mmCIF file of C-alpha atoms and ligand atoms in Angstrom:
data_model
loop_
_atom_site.group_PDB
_atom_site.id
_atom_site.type_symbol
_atom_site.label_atom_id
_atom_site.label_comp_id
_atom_site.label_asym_id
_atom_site.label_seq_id
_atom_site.Cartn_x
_atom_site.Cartn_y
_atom_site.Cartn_z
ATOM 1 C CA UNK A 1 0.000 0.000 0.000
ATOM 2 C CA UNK A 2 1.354 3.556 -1.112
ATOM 3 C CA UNK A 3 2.226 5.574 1.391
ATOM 4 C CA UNK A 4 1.605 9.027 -0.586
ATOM 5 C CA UNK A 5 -1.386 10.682 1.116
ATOM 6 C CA UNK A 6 -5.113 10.024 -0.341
ATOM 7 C CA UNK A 7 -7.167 13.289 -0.488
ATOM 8 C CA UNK A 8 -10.756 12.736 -1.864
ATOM 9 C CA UNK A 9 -12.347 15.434 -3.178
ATOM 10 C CA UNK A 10 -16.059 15.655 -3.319
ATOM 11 C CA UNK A 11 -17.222 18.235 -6.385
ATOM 12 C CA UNK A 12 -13.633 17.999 -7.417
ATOM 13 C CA UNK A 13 -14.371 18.601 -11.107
ATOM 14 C CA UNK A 14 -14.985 22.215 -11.640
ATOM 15 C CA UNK A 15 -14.804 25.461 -9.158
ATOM 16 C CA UNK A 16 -13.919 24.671 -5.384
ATOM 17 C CA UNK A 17 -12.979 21.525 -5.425
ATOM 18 C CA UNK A 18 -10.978 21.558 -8.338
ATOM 19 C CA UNK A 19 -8.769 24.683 -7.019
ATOM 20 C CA UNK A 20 -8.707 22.503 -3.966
ATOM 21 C CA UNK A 21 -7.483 19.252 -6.060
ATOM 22 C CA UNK A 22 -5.036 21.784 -7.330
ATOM 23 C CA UNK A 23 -3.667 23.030 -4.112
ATOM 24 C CA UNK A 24 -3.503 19.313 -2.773
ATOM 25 C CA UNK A 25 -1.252 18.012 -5.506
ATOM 26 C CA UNK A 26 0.919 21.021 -5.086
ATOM 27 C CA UNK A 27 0.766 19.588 -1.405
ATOM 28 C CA UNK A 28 1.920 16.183 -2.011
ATOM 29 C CA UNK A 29 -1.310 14.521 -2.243
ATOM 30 C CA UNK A 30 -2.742 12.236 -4.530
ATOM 31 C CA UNK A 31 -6.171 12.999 -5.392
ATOM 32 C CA UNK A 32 -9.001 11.665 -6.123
ATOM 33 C CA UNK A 33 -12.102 13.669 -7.558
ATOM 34 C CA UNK A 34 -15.874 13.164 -7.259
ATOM 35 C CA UNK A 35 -18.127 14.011 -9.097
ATOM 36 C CA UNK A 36 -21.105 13.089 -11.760
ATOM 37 C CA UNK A 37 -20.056 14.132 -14.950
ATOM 38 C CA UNK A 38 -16.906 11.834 -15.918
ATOM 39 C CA UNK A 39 -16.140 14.069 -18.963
ATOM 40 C CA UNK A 40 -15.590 17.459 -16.581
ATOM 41 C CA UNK A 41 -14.174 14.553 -14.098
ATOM 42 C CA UNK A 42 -11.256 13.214 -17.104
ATOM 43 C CA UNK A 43 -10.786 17.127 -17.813
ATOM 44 C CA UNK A 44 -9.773 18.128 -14.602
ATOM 45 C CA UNK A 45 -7.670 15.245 -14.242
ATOM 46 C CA UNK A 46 -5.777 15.862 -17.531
ATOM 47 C CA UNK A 47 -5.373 19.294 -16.475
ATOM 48 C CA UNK A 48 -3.940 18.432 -13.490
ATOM 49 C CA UNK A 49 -1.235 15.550 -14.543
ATOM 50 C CA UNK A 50 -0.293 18.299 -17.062
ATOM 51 C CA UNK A 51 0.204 21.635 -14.517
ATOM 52 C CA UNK A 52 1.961 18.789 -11.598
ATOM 53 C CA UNK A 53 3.533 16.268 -14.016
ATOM 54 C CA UNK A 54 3.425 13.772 -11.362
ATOM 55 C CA UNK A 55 5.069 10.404 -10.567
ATOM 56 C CA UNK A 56 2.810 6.909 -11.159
ATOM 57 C CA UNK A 57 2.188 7.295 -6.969
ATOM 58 C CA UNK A 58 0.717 10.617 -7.778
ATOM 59 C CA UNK A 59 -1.529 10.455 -10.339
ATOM 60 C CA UNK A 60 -5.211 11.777 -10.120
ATOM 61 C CA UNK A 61 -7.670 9.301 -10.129
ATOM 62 C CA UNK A 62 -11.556 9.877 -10.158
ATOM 63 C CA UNK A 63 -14.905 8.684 -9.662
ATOM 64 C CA UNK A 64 -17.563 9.635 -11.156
ATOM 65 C CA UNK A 65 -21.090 9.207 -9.137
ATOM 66 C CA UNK A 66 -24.173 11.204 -7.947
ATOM 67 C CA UNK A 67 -23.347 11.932 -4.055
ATOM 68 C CA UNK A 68 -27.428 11.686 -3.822
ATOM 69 C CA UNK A 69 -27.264 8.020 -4.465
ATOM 70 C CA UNK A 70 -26.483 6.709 -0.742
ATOM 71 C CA UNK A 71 -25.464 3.123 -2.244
ATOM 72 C CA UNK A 72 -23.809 4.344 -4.764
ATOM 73 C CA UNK A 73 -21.688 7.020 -2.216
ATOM 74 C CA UNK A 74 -21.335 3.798 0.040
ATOM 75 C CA UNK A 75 -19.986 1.249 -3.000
ATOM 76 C CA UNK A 76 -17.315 4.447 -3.417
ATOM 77 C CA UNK A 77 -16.444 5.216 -0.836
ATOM 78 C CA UNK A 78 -15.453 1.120 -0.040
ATOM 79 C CA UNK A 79 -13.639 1.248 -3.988
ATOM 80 C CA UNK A 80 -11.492 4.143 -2.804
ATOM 81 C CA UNK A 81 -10.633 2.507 0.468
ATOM 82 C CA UNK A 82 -9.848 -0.771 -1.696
ATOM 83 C CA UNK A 83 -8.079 0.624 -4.248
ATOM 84 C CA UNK A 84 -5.898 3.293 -1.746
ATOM 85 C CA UNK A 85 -5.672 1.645 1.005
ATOM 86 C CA UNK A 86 -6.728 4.795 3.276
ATOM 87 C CA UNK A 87 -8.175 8.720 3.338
ATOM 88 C CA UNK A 88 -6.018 11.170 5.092
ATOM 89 C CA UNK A 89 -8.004 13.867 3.800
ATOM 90 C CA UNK A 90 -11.575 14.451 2.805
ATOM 91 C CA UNK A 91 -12.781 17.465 1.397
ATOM 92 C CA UNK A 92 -16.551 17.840 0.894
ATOM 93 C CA UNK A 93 -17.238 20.298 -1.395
ATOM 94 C CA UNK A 94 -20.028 18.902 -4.154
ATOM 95 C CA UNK A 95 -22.885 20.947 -3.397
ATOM 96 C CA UNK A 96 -25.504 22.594 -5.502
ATOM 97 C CA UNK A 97 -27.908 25.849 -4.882
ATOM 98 C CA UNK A 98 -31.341 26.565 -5.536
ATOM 99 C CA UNK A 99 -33.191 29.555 -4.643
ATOM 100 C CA UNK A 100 -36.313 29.814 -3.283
ATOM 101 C CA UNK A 101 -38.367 29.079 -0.044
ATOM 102 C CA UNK A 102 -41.608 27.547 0.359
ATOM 103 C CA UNK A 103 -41.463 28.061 -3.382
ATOM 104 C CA UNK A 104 -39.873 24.959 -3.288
ATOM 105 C CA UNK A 105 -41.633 21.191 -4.184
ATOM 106 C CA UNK A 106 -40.667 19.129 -1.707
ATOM 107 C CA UNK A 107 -38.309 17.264 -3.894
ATOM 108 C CA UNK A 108 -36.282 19.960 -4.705
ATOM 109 C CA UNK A 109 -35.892 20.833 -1.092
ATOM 110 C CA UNK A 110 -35.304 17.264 -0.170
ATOM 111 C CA UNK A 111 -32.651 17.485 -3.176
ATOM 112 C CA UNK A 112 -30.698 20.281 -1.412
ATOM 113 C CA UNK A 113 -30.500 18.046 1.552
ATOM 114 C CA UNK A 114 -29.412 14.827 -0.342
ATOM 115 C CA UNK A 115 -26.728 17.042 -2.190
ATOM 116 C CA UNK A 116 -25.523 19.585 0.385
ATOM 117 C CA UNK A 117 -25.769 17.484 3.744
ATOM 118 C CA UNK A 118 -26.590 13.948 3.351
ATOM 119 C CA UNK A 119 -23.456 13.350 1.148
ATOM 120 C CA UNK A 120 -20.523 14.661 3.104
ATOM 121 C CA UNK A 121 -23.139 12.947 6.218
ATOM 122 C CA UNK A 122 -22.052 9.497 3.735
ATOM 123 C CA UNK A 123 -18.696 10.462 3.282
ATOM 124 C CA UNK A 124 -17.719 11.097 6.978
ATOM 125 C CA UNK A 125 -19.216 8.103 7.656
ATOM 126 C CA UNK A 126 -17.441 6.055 5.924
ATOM 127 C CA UNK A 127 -14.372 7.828 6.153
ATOM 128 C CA UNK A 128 -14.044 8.826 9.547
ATOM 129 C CA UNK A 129 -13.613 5.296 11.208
ATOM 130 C CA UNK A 130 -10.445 4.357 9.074
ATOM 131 C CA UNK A 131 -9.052 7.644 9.503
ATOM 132 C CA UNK A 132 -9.331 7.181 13.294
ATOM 133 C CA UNK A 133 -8.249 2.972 13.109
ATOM 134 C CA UNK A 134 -5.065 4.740 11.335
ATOM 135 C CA UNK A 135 -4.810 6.919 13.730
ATOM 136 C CA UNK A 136 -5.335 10.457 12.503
ATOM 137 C CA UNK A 137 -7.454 12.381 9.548
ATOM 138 C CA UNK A 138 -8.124 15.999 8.538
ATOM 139 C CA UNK A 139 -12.331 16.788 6.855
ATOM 140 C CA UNK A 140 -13.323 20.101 5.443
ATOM 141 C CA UNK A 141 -16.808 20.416 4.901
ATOM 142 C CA UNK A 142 -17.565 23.789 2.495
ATOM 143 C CA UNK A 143 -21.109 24.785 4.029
ATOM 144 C CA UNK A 144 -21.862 28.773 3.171
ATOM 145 C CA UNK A 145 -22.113 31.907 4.557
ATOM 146 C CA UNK A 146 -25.622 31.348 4.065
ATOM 147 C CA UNK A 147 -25.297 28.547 6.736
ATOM 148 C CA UNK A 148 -24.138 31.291 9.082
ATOM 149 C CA UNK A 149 -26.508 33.603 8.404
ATOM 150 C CA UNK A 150 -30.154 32.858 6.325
ATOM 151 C CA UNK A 151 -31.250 35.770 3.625
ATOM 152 C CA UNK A 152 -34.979 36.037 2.477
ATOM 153 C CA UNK A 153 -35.354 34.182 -0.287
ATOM 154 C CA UNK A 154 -32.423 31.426 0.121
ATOM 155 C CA UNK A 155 -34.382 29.048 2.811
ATOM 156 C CA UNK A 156 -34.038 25.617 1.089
ATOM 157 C CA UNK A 157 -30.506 26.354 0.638
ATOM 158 C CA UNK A 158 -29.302 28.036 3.830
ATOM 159 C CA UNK A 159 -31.573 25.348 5.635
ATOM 160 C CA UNK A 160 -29.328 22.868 4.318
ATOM 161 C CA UNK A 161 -25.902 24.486 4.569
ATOM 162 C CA UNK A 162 -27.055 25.507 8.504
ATOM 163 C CA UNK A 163 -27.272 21.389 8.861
ATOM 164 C CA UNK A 164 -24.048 21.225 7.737
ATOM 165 C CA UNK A 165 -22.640 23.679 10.157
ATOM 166 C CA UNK A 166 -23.884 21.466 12.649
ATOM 167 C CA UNK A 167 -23.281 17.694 11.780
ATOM 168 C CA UNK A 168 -19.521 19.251 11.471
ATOM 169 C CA UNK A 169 -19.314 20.986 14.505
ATOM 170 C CA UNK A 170 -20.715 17.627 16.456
ATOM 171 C CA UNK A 171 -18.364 15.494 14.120
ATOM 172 C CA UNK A 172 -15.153 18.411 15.124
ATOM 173 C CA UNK A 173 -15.987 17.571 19.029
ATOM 174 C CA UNK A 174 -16.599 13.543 18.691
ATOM 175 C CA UNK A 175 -13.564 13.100 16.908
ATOM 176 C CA UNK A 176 -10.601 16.174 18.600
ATOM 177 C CA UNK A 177 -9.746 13.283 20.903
ATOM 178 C CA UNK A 178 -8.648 10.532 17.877
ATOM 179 C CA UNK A 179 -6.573 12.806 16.183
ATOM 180 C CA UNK A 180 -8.871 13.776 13.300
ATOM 181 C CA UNK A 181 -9.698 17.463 12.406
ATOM 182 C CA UNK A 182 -12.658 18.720 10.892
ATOM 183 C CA UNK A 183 -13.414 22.253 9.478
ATOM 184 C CA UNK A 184 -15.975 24.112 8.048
ATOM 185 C CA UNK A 185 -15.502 26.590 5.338
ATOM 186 C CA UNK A 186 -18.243 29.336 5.223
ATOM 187 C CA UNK A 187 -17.279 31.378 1.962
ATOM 188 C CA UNK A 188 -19.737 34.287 0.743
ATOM 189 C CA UNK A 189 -19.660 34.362 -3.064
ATOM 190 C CA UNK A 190 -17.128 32.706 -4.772
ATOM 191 C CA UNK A 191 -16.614 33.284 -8.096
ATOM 192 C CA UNK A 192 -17.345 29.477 -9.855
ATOM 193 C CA UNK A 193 -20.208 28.811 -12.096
ATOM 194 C CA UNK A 194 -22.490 28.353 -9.548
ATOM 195 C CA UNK A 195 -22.384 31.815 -8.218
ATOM 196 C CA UNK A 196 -22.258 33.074 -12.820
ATOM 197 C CA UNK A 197 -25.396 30.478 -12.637
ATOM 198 C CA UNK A 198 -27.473 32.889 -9.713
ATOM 199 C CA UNK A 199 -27.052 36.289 -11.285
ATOM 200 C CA UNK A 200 -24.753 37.518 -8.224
ATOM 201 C CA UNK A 201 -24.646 41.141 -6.823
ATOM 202 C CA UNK A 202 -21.033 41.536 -7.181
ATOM 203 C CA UNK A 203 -18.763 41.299 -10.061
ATOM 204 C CA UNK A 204 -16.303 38.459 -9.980
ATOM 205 C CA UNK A 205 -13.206 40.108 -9.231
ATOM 206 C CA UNK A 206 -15.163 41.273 -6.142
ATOM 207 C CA UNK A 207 -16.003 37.887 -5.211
ATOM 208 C CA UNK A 208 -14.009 34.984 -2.715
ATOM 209 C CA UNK A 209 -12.192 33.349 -5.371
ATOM 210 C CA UNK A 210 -11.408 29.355 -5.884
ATOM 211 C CA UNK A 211 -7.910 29.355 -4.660
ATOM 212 C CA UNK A 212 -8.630 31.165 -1.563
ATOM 213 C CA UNK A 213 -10.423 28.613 -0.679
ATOM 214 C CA UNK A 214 -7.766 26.057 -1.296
ATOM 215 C CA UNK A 215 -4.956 28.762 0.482
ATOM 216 C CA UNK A 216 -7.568 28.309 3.699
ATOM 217 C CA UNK A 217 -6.765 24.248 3.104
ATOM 218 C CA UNK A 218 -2.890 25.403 2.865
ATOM 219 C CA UNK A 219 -3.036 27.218 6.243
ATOM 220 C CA UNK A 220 -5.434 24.679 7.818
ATOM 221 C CA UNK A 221 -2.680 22.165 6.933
ATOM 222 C CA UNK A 222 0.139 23.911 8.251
ATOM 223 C CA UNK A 223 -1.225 24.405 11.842
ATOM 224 C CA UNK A 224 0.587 22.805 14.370
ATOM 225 C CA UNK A 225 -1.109 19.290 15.251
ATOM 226 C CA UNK A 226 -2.140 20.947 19.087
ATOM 227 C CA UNK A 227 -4.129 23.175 17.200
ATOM 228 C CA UNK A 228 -8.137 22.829 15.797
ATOM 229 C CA UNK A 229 -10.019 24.816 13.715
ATOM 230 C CA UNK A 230 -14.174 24.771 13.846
ATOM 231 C CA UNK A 231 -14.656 27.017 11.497
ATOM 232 C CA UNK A 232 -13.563 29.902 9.014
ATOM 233 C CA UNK A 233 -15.831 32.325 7.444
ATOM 234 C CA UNK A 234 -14.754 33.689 4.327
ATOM 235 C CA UNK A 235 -16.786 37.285 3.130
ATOM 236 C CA UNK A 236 -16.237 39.103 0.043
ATOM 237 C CA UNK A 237 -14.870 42.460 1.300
ATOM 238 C CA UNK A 238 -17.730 44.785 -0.632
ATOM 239 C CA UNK A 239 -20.619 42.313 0.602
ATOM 240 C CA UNK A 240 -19.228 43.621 4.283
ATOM 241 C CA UNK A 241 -19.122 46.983 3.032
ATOM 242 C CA UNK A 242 -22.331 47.438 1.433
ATOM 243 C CA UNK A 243 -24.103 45.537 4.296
ATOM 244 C CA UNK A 244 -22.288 48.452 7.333
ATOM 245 C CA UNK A 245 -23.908 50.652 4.780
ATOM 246 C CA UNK A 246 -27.162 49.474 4.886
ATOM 247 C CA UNK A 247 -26.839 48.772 8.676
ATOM 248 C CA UNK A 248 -26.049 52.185 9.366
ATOM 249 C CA UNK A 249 -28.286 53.819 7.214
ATOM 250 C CA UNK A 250 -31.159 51.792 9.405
ATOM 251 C CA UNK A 251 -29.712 53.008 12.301
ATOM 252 C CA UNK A 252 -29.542 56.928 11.377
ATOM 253 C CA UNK A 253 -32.929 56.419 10.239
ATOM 254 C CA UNK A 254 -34.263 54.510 13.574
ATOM 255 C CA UNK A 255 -32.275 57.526 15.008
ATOM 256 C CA UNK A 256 -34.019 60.346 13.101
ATOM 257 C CA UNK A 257 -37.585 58.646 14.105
ATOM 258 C CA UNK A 258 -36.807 58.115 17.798
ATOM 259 C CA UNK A 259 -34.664 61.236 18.831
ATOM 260 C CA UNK A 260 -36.087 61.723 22.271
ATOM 261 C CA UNK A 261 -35.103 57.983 22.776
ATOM 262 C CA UNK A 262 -32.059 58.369 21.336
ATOM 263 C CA UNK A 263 -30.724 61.790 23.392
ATOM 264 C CA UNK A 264 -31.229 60.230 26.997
ATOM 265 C CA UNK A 265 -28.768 57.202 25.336
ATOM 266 C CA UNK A 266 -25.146 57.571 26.771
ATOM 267 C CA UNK A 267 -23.717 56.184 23.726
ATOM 268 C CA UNK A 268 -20.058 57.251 23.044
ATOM 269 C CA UNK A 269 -18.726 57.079 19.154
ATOM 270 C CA UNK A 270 -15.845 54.595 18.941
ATOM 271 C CA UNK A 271 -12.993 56.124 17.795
HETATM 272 N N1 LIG B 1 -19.909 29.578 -5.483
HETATM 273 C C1 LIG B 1 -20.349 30.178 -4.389
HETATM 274 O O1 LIG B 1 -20.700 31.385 -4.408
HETATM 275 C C2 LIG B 1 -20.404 29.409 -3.098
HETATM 276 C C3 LIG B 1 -20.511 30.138 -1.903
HETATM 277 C C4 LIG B 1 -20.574 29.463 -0.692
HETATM 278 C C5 LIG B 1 -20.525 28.083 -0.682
HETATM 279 N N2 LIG B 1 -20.431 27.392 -1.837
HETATM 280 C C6 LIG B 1 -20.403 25.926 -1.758
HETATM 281 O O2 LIG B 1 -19.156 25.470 -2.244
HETATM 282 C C7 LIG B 1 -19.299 24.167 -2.805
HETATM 283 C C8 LIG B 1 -18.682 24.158 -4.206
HETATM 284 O O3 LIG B 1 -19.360 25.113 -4.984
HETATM 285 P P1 LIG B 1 -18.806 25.644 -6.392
HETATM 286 O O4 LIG B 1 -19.110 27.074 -6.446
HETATM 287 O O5 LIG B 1 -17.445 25.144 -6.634
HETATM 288 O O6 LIG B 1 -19.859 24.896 -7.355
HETATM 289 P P2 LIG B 1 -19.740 24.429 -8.865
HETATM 290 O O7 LIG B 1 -18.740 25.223 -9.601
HETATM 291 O O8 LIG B 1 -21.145 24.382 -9.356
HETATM 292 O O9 LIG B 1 -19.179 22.929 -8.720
HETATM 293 C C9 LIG B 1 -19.963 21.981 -8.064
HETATM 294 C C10 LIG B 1 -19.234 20.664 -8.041
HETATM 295 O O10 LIG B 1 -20.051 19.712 -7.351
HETATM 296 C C11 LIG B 1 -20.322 18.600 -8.213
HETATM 297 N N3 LIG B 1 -21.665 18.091 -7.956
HETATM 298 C C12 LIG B 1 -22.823 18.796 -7.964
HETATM 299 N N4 LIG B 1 -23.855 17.971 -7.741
HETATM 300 C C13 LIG B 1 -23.341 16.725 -7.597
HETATM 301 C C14 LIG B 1 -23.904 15.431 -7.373
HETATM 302 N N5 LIG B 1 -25.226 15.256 -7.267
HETATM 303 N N6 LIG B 1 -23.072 14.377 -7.278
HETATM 304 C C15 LIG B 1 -21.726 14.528 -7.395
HETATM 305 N N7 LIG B 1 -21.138 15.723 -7.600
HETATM 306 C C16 LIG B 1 -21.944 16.792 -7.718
HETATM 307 C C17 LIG B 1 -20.173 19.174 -9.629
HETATM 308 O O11 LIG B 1 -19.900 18.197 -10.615
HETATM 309 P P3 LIG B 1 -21.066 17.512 -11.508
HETATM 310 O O12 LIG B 1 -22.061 18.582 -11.811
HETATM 311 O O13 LIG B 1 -20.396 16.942 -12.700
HETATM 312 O O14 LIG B 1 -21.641 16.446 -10.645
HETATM 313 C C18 LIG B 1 -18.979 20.093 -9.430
HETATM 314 O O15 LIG B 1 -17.786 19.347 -9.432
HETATM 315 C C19 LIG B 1 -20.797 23.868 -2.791
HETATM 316 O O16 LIG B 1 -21.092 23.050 -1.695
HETATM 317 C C20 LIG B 1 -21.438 25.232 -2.618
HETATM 318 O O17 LIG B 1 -22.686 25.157 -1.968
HETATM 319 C C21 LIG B 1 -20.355 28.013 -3.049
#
């Protein structure tokens, strides 16, 4: 069995993941991407081998399946194990977005569920006991901003990256003590096709991008191993802008209706 590190990388194929595939060879790792469509899946991989030019222990591999499918997630999840020998490093990122609320069928909002939380549920799961039999693991789970803090508008979505949050944060507890760390990412917009794909309010030079994602993985890695990270919220720096903007402009106005209020406050302005 090689000894070259095994990270698996869920949505591997295209935005995220694939910066994060990128990053992880540059790391040492070998990867292997998930996704569904094996044509964006060989792509990525050729693109890879030719940027990293790596030894036969190296070499991307792939599989291609629909992380909704729980027997299909289980059968490869076991193939990976089989075929590697063992996970040090799973990185959920497959995930897709839908807007709307109680716009929503219920299949589409059980569909954000399937996608966005049961898979990395079926991937940890699997995972998570042979990374603690060999005695040590790292899991990033990319949830949202919006799993941090729910728009109008967004509910099916947020709902499911706000389960996320959580199944992390009570995997990151159960599992400090066997050596295994597990992080969640909470990005605002990042600029992949799925943010081109939802008509976004910034441009994409304003937006998180890919490989800042994948420098969080960098810095995640290079902690020292008495050190664990819950969580890391990523915001694009005019989203924060616009939103003091809007919060103060409530806050002048709240003023300018409630003065008397206001004038008996002992408020002092921070310098
Ligand atoms: N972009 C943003 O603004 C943003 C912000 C915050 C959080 N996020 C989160 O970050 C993660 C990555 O997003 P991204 O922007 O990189 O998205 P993306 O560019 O649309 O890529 C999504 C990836 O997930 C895979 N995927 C989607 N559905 C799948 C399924 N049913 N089975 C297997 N693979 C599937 C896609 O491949 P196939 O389609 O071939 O399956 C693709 O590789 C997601 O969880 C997303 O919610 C994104």
């Amino acid at each position: 069995m090689s000894q070259v590190p095994v990270a698996v990388v869920t949505g591997g194929s295209r935005g995220i993941g694939k910066a994060v595939a990128d990053e992880c060879m540059s790391l040492g790792f070998r990867v292997v991407l998930v996704a569904r469509s094996a044509r964006n899946l060989e792509q990525a991989c050729r693109e890879l081998s030719e940027k990293h030019a790596p030894d036969a222990a190296h070499q991307p591999d792939m599989v291609s399946v629909d992380v909704a499918d729980v027997a299909a997630v289980k059968a490869a999840a076991d193939d990976i194990i089989r075929r590697h020998g063992h996970v040090d490093l799973l990185f959920n990122a497959a995930g897709i977005s839908i807007p709307g609320t109680f716009e929503l069928d219920a299949e589409t909002f059980t569909r954000l569920f399937e996608i966005n939380l049961r898979a990395p549920f079926l991937f940890m799961q699997a995972f998570l006991p042979h990374m603690a039999a060999q005695g040590g693991g790292r899991v990033v789970n990319v949830a949202s901003r919006n799993g941090k803090v729910a728009v109008a508008g967004l509910g099916g979505y947020s709902a499911s990256k706000y389960g996320l949050v959580g199944l992390s944060e009570s995997a990151y507890r159960a599992y400090a003590a066997q050596g295994i760390s597990i992080t969640t990412i909470c990005p605002g917009w990042v600029n992949t096709e799925m943010a081109a794909n939802e008509g976004p309010s910034l441009r994409p030079e304003e937006m998180v991008q890919p490989e800042d994602v994948a420098k969080t993985l960098r810095w995640l890695l290079s902690m020292s191993p008495s050190v664990r990270v819950m969580e890391v919220m990523l915001e694009c720096a005019k989203d924060v802008e616009r939103r003091a903007s809007v919060e103060l402009a409530k806050l002048y106005a709240l003023k300018h209706r409630h003065e008397d209020e206001f004038s008996t406050l002992d408020v002092q302005a921070e310098s």
